[in-house]
Amino acid sequence: MSATSTYRLMLKRHGYQLRAWRRGRDLTPVTNRTQAIRPQDVLAFTTLRNERVRLPYFLDYYRAQGIGHFLMVDNASDDGSRDYLAEQPDVSLWTTPASYRGARFGVDWLNRLQHRYGHGHWTLVVDADEFFVYPYCDTRPIQALTGWLETCGMRSFSAMLIDMYPRGPVDAEPYSEGQNPFEIASWFDNGNYFISRNPEFHNLWIQGGPRARVFFPDKPGAAPSLNKIPLVKWRRDYVYLQSTHMLLPRALNVTYDDQGGEMTSGALLHAKFLSTLARKAAGDVQRKAYSGQGRENRANDTQLRNRPVLWTRWSEKYINWRQLEILGLMSKGNWA
Amino acid sequence: MTVGFVMLVDAALERAAQVARHWAESGCPVVIHVDAEVTKRSYDAFRRDLADLETLEFVETRRRCEWGSWDSVAATMDGAEMMLDAFPDVRHVYLATGACLPLRPVAELQTHLAGRPHTDFIESATVESVDWSKGGFDRERFTFRSPLSSRKQGSLFDRVVRLQRRSGRTRQVPEGLVPHRGSPWWCLTRSTLSALLQDPRRREYEDFFRSVQAPDQSYFQTLVRKYAWRVESRSLTLSKLDYQGRSQTFYDDHLQLLRRSDCFVARKIWPLAERLYSNLLSNDPGVTQNAEPDPGKIDRLFNQAIERRTRGRPGLYMQSRFPLQKRENGESSGSYSVFEGFDDLFDDFEAWLSKTTGNRVHGHLYGPGCAEFAGGEAIFNGGLSDSAAIRDYNPCAFLRNLVWNTRGERQCFMFGPSDNQDITDFIAGDRNAQISVITGTWAIRLFRQKEAPEAVRKEAARLQRIEQEHVRILGADWAKARIRIWPLAEFIEAPMDNLQCILDEIGPRGARRLTEAPRLTDLTGFGRFLQELKNEGMAIHLAGEFSVGRDPTPIVPDSPRRLVVK
């Protein structure tokens, strides 16, 4: 790597930090309980809009996993999400009416909060519809994973996004509050992901799955990215570039072995394709909030009106992390 | 007579206190060395917590014991000295750490040791005989100086080693010592330990080992051979190392595994593994519930983990395994066969192949219209789409996915010059591929299409150019696939023999004899057609030599003749 490219990446990183700082000023604290954060806590960072019905299960899921504190940004919800979160003892909440897109889909806001509160902690950045799964997650809390990563000298952990979908039309079975979304959306694609390596930031770029198959059969290049690095031992000079797809400094993106071995990795089960989606996608298109990733959302919206069925007879029904491991979607690596 | 524990403690003090208390209250004296990194406040609290135990002492000089450093050996010797002085009825000294957990009741350990009063339990093997060390440069660990930590100052460390290797400056192992290595966790007798501690040459040995790499794995292991009456070369402590030489951690879900260990103590235990502590930290066999020892099971688990990390699953490309080209052993995860030209030459070849071999036979997976999956499916195993756009977006990933998704079942597919050629390099370099090519068969398709001569000639030229390039790559010296190439004319000479040798490779050895032949397409007038192409000015060489009048009659027409190839 030449000195100029190192320098260029450093400038880029500073640029993103400055941006996070500017966008961070749009955030108004609702309840700030960050005093309660203990030095060893694993912290979760989330941006959301109108996710009230999902929140109870979301919080319980991650509490059970061992998350110590939730730092959340509410982007002008009008469904009671804010009041609900403000009451939770382990949630610190900020709110903003500013544009989601303007904050690069919330990345700037969270970069700012991570800079401020995440330094020295393991931080997990997830959306309200993303559920983190890692090897042994059914028997070991998240501290076991972070502790192990630390002894191995690893600072970041990869967990690819796996789109989950129901058997019938996406909106056929209504989702009710507190319910495990994967009781409904329990199916996934297990072997149609394609990967390439990003030469600039050294991360892997993963696409595929049901969205590429159903919504982008003619232009797969536009299909959404599924690579994610949501768990990082944060330092205040780190920044996420695009959602949690990649970070700077770019050494954090090398969560894979290029010599044939397998590093440990997890998955983010994506409970997007539920009855809650139709309403949400329509709202998003109206607000044009997503138009950067608008292709995807417009496609979703059009398709959703046709009540798509993502299920095929080759779909796999989700059982547990071991199944994902055997299928080759994630790996235990050398963690035994 | 009893066993005393020397404990090196550096973190998770509550757990260390819990275990120390257990041992002390079970009648075993304990001497604890607390790392200098531990803050004074935590240290004082820790001491206060254990103050009520009479048979528990602390080493007053606290050292900074980095893993594998000389200081950890020095701290061990301080502790051992103290143990021997303060507790005269200790016959065996057991070296443990704060992350250790007894697996069996103390009484069982005492019985075991009492039955072997003069035995030293320490893993100790000559350096020549084992590749025990990770990153091993074995003997060099002893003959080179290594003032640096290989882990913390990796590149500098390597440079120092290289420098010494080049300069040839090595040093002598002290006279009378034979370098041995082994697990740092041991249990030695009083007589061995005191001989070691009171050796008049101790200073000399210490000076030597101070700059040896990982002295905690070599100092006692080497010296014990000098004094011991009887060495049992195995550690009573279960400790597994990962591929970088770090200790593996045990968690709650390892409980059943630990119960089957033949060791008395395990390390290291995750401090929050409540289930392990509550189930194993007991002198009641009813609580510990040890089962028939099966240490092989534990070995297998951890060896598999190392294998997964270092070799991975061949052919798998995923978020945490992405081998650079040419580095890995075979590109795809299983065998597959590529048939080029066969479907032009034989009618209904796919159905015949599928019936004969019982394998999954696809059409032109890389065809221009769509991926022709077996049975004309739109979605195949793993959710693969037949969309040509998706397939062509990353053609190699498409094939690797297909082979991975159907592991255990050989895939066969048709290929030809009209298909997407981007996978040529990949399949040629993949030793799991079996590629059989009949060149020039595209001419048969053109012959049947009966289009205008000018269009035919252009198309023929195009296809021939593509096929020529394809064949050139298959012939490259780096190609690893099993490749067979016949010009059309040559193949037709003995089609059944040729088919048989392909199928022999696919199927179990000698299991199948072809009893039913595929039907050769009608080639009446084909020689004439080729000649006319030539007359148009086209040079056809890939099809081989077809004389004008030669219209090969179908080898096995519809008659059900049995064909036996000897």
Coordinates of C-alpha atoms in Angstrom, one line a residue, chain A residues 22-136:
Chain A
R22 CA -22.1 17.8 11.9
R23 CA -25.1 15.4 11.5
G24 CA -24.8 14.5 15.2
R25 CA -25.9 18.0 16.1
D26 CA -29.4 17.2 14.7
L27 CA -29.8 14.7 17.6
T28 CA -31.8 15.7 20.6
P29 CA -31.5 13.5 23.7
V30 CA -34.8 12.1 25.0
T31 CA -33.4 10.0 27.8
N32 CA -29.7 9.7 28.3
R33 CA -28.9 6.9 30.7
T34 CA -25.4 6.4 29.4
Q35 CA -24.1 7.0 33.0
A36 CA -25.3 3.5 33.7
I37 CA -22.9 1.9 31.2
R38 CA -20.3 -0.3 32.8
P39 CA -16.8 -0.6 31.4
Q40 CA -17.4 -4.2 30.2
D41 CA -20.8 -3.7 28.7
V42 CA -21.4 -4.6 25.1
L43 CA -23.5 -1.8 23.5
A44 CA -26.1 -1.9 20.8
F45 CA -26.7 1.0 18.5
T46 CA -29.8 1.3 16.4
T47 CA -31.6 3.8 14.2
L48 CA -35.3 3.3 13.7
R49 CA -38.5 4.8 12.5
N50 CA -42.0 3.4 13.4
E51 CA -41.0 0.1 14.7
R52 CA -43.2 0.0 17.8
V53 CA -44.6 -3.4 17.2
R54 CA -41.2 -5.0 16.7
L55 CA -39.4 -3.4 19.7
P56 CA -40.4 -5.6 22.6
Y57 CA -39.1 -8.7 20.9
F58 CA -36.0 -6.9 19.6
L59 CA -35.0 -5.7 23.1
D60 CA -35.7 -9.0 24.8
Y61 CA -33.7 -10.9 22.2
Y62 CA -30.6 -8.8 22.7
R63 CA -31.0 -8.5 26.5
A64 CA -31.0 -12.3 26.6
Q65 CA -27.8 -12.2 24.5
G66 CA -26.2 -10.1 27.0
I67 CA -26.3 -6.5 25.6
G68 CA -25.7 -4.1 28.4
H69 CA -27.1 -0.9 27.0
F70 CA -29.0 0.2 23.9
L71 CA -28.3 3.5 22.3
M72 CA -31.0 4.4 19.9
V73 CA -31.9 7.1 17.5
D74 CA -35.6 7.6 16.8
N75 CA -36.1 9.2 13.4
A76 CA -39.4 11.0 14.0
S77 CA -41.6 8.0 14.7
D78 CA -45.3 8.6 15.1
D79 CA -46.4 5.2 16.3
G80 CA -45.4 5.4 19.9
S81 CA -41.9 4.0 19.5
R82 CA -40.4 6.9 21.2
D83 CA -42.5 6.8 24.4
Y84 CA -42.0 3.0 24.6
L85 CA -38.2 3.3 24.4
A86 CA -38.0 6.2 26.8
E87 CA -39.5 4.0 29.4
Q88 CA -36.9 1.2 29.0
P89 CA -34.3 1.3 31.8
D90 CA -31.5 0.1 29.6
V91 CA -32.1 2.4 26.6
S92 CA -30.7 5.8 25.9
L93 CA -32.7 7.5 23.3
W94 CA -32.1 10.4 20.9
T95 CA -34.6 11.8 18.5
T96 CA -34.3 13.8 15.3
P97 CA -36.7 15.0 12.6
A98 CA -33.8 15.4 10.2
S99 CA -33.5 13.5 6.9
Y100 CA -32.5 9.9 7.2
R101 CA -31.0 10.1 3.8
G102 CA -29.1 13.2 4.7
A103 CA -27.5 11.3 7.5
R104 CA -26.5 8.6 5.0
F105 CA -29.2 6.3 6.3
G106 CA -28.5 7.0 9.9
V107 CA -24.8 6.0 9.7
D108 CA -23.7 9.6 10.6
W109 CA -25.9 9.7 13.6
L110 CA -24.6 6.3 14.9
N111 CA -21.0 7.1 14.1
R112 CA -21.4 10.2 16.3
L113 CA -22.9 8.2 19.2
Q114 CA -20.3 5.5 18.9
H115 CA -17.6 8.1 18.9
R116 CA -19.0 9.6 22.0
Y117 CA -20.1 6.5 24.0
G118 CA -18.6 3.5 22.3
H119 CA -14.9 4.0 22.7
G120 CA -13.4 0.9 24.4
H121 CA -16.6 -1.1 24.2
W122 CA -17.6 -3.9 21.9
T123 CA -20.4 -2.3 19.9
L124 CA -23.1 -4.0 17.9
V125 CA -24.9 -1.9 15.2
V126 CA -28.2 -3.5 14.2
D127 CA -31.5 -2.4 12.8
A128 CA -34.7 -3.2 14.5
D129 CA -35.3 -6.1 12.1
E130 CA -31.9 -7.6 12.3
F131 CA -31.2 -10.4 14.7
F132 CA -27.6 -11.3 15.5
V133 CA -26.6 -15.0 15.5
Y134 CA -23.1 -16.2 16.2
P135 CA -21.6 -19.6 16.9
Y136 CA -22.8 -21.1 20.2

